[in-house]
Tab-separated table of C-alpha atoms in Angstrom:
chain	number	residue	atom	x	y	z
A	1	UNK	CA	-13.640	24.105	-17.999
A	2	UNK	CA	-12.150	20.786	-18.670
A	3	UNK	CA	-14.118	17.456	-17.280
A	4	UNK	CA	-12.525	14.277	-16.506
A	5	UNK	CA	-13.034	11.226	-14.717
A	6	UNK	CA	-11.057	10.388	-11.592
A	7	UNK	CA	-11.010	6.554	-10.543
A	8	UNK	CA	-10.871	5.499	-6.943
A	9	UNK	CA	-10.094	2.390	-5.261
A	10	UNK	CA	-9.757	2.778	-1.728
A	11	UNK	CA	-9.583	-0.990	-0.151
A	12	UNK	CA	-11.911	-1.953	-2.806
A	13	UNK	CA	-14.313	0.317	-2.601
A	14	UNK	CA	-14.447	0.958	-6.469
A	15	UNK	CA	-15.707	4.048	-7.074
A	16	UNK	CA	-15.107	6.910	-10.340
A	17	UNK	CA	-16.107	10.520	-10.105
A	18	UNK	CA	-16.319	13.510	-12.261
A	19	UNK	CA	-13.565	15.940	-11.872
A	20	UNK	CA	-12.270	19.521	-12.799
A	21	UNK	CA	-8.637	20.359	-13.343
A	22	UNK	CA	-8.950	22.904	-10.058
A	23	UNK	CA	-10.339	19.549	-8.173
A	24	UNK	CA	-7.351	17.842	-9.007
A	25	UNK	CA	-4.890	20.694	-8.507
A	26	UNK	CA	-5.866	20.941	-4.575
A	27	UNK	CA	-5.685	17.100	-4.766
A	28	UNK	CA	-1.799	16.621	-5.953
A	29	UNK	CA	-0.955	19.810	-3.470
A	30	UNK	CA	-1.872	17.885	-0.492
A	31	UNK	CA	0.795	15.562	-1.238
A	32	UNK	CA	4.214	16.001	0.676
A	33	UNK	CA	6.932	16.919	-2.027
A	34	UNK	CA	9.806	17.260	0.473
A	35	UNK	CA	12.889	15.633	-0.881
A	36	UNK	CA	12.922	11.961	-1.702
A	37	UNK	CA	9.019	11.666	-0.208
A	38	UNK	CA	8.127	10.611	-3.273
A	39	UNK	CA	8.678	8.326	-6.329
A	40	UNK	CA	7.668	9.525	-9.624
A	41	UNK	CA	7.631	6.977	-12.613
A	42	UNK	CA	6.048	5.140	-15.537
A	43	UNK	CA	3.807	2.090	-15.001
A	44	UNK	CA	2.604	-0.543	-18.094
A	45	UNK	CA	0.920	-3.727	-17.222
A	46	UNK	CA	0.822	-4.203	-21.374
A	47	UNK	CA	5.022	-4.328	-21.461
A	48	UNK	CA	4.903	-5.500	-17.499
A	49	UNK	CA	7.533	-2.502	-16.949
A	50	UNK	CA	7.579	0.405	-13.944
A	51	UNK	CA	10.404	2.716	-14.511
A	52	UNK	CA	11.644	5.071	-11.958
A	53	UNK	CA	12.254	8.443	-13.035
A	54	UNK	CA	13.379	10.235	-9.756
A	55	UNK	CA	11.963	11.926	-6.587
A	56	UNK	CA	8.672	13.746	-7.401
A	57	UNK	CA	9.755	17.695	-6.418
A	58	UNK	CA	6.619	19.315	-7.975
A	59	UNK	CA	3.370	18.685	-10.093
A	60	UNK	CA	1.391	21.444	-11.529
A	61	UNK	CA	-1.753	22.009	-13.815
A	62	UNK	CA	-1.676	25.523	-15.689
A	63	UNK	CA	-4.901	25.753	-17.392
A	64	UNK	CA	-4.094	28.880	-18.887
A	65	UNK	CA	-1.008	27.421	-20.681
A	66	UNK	CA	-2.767	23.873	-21.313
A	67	UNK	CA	-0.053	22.010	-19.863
A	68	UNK	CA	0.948	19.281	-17.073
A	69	UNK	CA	3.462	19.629	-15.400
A	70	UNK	CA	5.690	17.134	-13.152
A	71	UNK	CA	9.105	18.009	-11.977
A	72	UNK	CA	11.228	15.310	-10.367
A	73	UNK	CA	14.829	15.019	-8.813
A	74	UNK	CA	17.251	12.321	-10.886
A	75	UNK	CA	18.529	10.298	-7.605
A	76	UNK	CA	21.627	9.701	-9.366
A	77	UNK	CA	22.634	13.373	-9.873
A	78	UNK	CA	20.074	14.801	-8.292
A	79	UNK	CA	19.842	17.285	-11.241
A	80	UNK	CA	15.758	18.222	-12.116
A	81	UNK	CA	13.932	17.318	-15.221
A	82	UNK	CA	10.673	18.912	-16.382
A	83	UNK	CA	8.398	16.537	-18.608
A	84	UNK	CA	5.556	18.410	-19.960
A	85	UNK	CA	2.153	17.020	-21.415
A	86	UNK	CA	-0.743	18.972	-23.074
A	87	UNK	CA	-3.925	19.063	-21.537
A	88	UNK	CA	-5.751	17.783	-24.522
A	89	UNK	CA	-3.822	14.866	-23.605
A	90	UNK	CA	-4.523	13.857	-20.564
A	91	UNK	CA	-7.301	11.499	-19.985
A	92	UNK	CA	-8.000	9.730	-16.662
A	93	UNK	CA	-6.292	10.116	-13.202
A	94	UNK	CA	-6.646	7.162	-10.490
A	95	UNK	CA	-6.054	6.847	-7.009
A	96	UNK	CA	-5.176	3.425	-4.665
A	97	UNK	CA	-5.228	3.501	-1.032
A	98	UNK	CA	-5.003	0.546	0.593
A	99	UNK	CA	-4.314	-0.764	4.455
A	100	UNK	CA	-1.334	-3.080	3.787
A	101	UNK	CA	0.433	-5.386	6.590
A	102	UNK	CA	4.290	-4.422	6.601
A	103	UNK	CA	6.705	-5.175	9.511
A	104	UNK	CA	3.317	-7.140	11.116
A	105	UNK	CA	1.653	-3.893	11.212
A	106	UNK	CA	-1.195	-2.205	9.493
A	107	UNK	CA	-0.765	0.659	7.449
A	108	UNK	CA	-2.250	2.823	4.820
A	109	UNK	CA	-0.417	3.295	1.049
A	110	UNK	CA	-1.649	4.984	-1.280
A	111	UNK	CA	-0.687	5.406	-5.066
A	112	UNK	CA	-1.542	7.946	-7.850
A	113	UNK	CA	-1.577	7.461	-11.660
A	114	UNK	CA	-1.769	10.105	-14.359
A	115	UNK	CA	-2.758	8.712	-17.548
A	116	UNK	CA	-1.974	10.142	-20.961
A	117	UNK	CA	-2.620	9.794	-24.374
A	118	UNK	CA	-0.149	10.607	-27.277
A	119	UNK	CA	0.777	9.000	-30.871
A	120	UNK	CA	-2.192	6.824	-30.021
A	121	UNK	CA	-0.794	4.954	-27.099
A	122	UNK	CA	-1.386	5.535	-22.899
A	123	UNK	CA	1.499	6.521	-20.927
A	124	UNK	CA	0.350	6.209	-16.993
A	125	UNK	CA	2.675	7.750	-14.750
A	126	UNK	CA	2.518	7.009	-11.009
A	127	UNK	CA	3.215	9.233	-7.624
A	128	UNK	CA	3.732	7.221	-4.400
A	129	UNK	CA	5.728	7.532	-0.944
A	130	UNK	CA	8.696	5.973	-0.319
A	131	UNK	CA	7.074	5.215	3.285
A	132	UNK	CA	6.093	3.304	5.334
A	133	UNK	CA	6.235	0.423	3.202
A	134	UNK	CA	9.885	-1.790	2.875
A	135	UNK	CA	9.136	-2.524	-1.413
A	136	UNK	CA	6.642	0.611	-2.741
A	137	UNK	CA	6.869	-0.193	-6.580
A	138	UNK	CA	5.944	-3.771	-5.666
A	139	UNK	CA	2.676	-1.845	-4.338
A	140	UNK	CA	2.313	0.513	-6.858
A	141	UNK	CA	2.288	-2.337	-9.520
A	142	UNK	CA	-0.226	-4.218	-7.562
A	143	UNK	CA	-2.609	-1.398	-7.076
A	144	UNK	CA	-2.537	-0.583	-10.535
A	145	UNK	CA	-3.281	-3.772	-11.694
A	146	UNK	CA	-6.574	-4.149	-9.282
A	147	UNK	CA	-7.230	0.086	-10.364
A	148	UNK	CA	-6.424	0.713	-13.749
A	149	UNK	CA	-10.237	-0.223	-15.228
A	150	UNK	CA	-12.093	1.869	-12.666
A	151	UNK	CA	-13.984	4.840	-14.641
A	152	UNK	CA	-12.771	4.383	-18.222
A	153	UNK	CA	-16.132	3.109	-19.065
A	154	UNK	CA	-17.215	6.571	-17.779
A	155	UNK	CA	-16.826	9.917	-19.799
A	156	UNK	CA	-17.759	12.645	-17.983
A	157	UNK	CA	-16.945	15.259	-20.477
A	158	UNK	CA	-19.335	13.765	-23.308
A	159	UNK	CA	-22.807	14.275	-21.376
A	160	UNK	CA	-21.501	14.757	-17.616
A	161	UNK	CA	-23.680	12.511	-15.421
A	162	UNK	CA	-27.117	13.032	-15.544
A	163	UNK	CA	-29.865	9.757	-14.731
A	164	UNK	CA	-32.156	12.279	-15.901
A	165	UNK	CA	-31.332	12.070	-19.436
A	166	UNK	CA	-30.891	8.810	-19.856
A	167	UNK	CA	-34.655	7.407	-18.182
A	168	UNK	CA	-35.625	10.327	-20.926
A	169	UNK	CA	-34.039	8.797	-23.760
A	170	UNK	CA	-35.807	5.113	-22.514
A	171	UNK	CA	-39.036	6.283	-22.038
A	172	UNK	CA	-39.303	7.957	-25.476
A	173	UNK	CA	-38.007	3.806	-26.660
A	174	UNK	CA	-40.224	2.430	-24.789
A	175	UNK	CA	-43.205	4.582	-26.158
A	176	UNK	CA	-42.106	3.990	-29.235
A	177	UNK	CA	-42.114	0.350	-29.204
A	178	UNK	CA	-46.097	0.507	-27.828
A	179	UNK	CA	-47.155	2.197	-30.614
């Protein structure tokens, strides 16, 4: 079973957790796909660029076929594309949820990024609401920017997270240094 790390920045509260495809299958299901609900896109702080693909319709993890799966609505045509990724490819997820002031009122936004690597570079693709906020990329570029770092210090899938292992590997240093 595939292990990944999942960053988290929930009015920053920075936090990154271990997670398992399943985990994160029940966690992009929760989300509302009814039409135009949400944006689907690319996001690079490196070529300062967001690019809106469409409406998100669908996302889905098939661990038996190893792939990643969004589907999203063109708003021009409103024809759907499929864009694909390996699993072997994917390497972090993030989330952003912050209480924002629009209209002189609190609310809550929240943002998702997939991140992927292929041909040696990171393509991070982002899901967020079109609501309640009046400019949503302008959000979703802002919470990436104050998100993206969370948990990539952090593999999970190398050792998994154990304390245990490393005050092990410093008390056998430290002994050795004594004698």
């Amino acid at each position: 079973m595939r292990v990944f790390t999942h960053g988290s920045n929930v009015n920053f509260q920075e936090s990154a957790r271990e997670m398992l495809l399943p985990d994160l299958a029940r966690y992009i299901h929760s989300f509302s796909f009814d039409a135009q609900a949400n944006l689907f896109g690319t996001i690079s702080l490196e070529r300062e660029e967001i690019r809106v693909y469409g409406h998100a319709v669908a996302m889905d993890i098939d661990e038996q076929a190893e792939q990643f799966r969004f589907v999203y609505q063109l708003p021009e045509t409103g024809e759907k594309q499929v864009l694909t990724y390996l699993l072997d490819h994917f390497q972090i997820s993030h989330e952003a949820v912050f209480d924002v002031i629009e209209n002189e009122q609190s609310v809550r936004y929240q943002a998702v990024y997939f991140t992927f690597e292929h041909s040696e570079e990171e393509e991070t693709y982002f899901l967020a609401a079109t609501q309640p906020v009046s400019e949503p990329l302008a959000y979703v570029a802002e919470f990436w920017r104050v998100t993206e770092a969370i948990g990539r210090d952090i593999d999970f899938a190398i050792s998994g997270c154990s304390a245990f292992d490393l005050n092990r590997k410093l008390r056998a240093e430290r002994d050795s240094s004594v004698n």
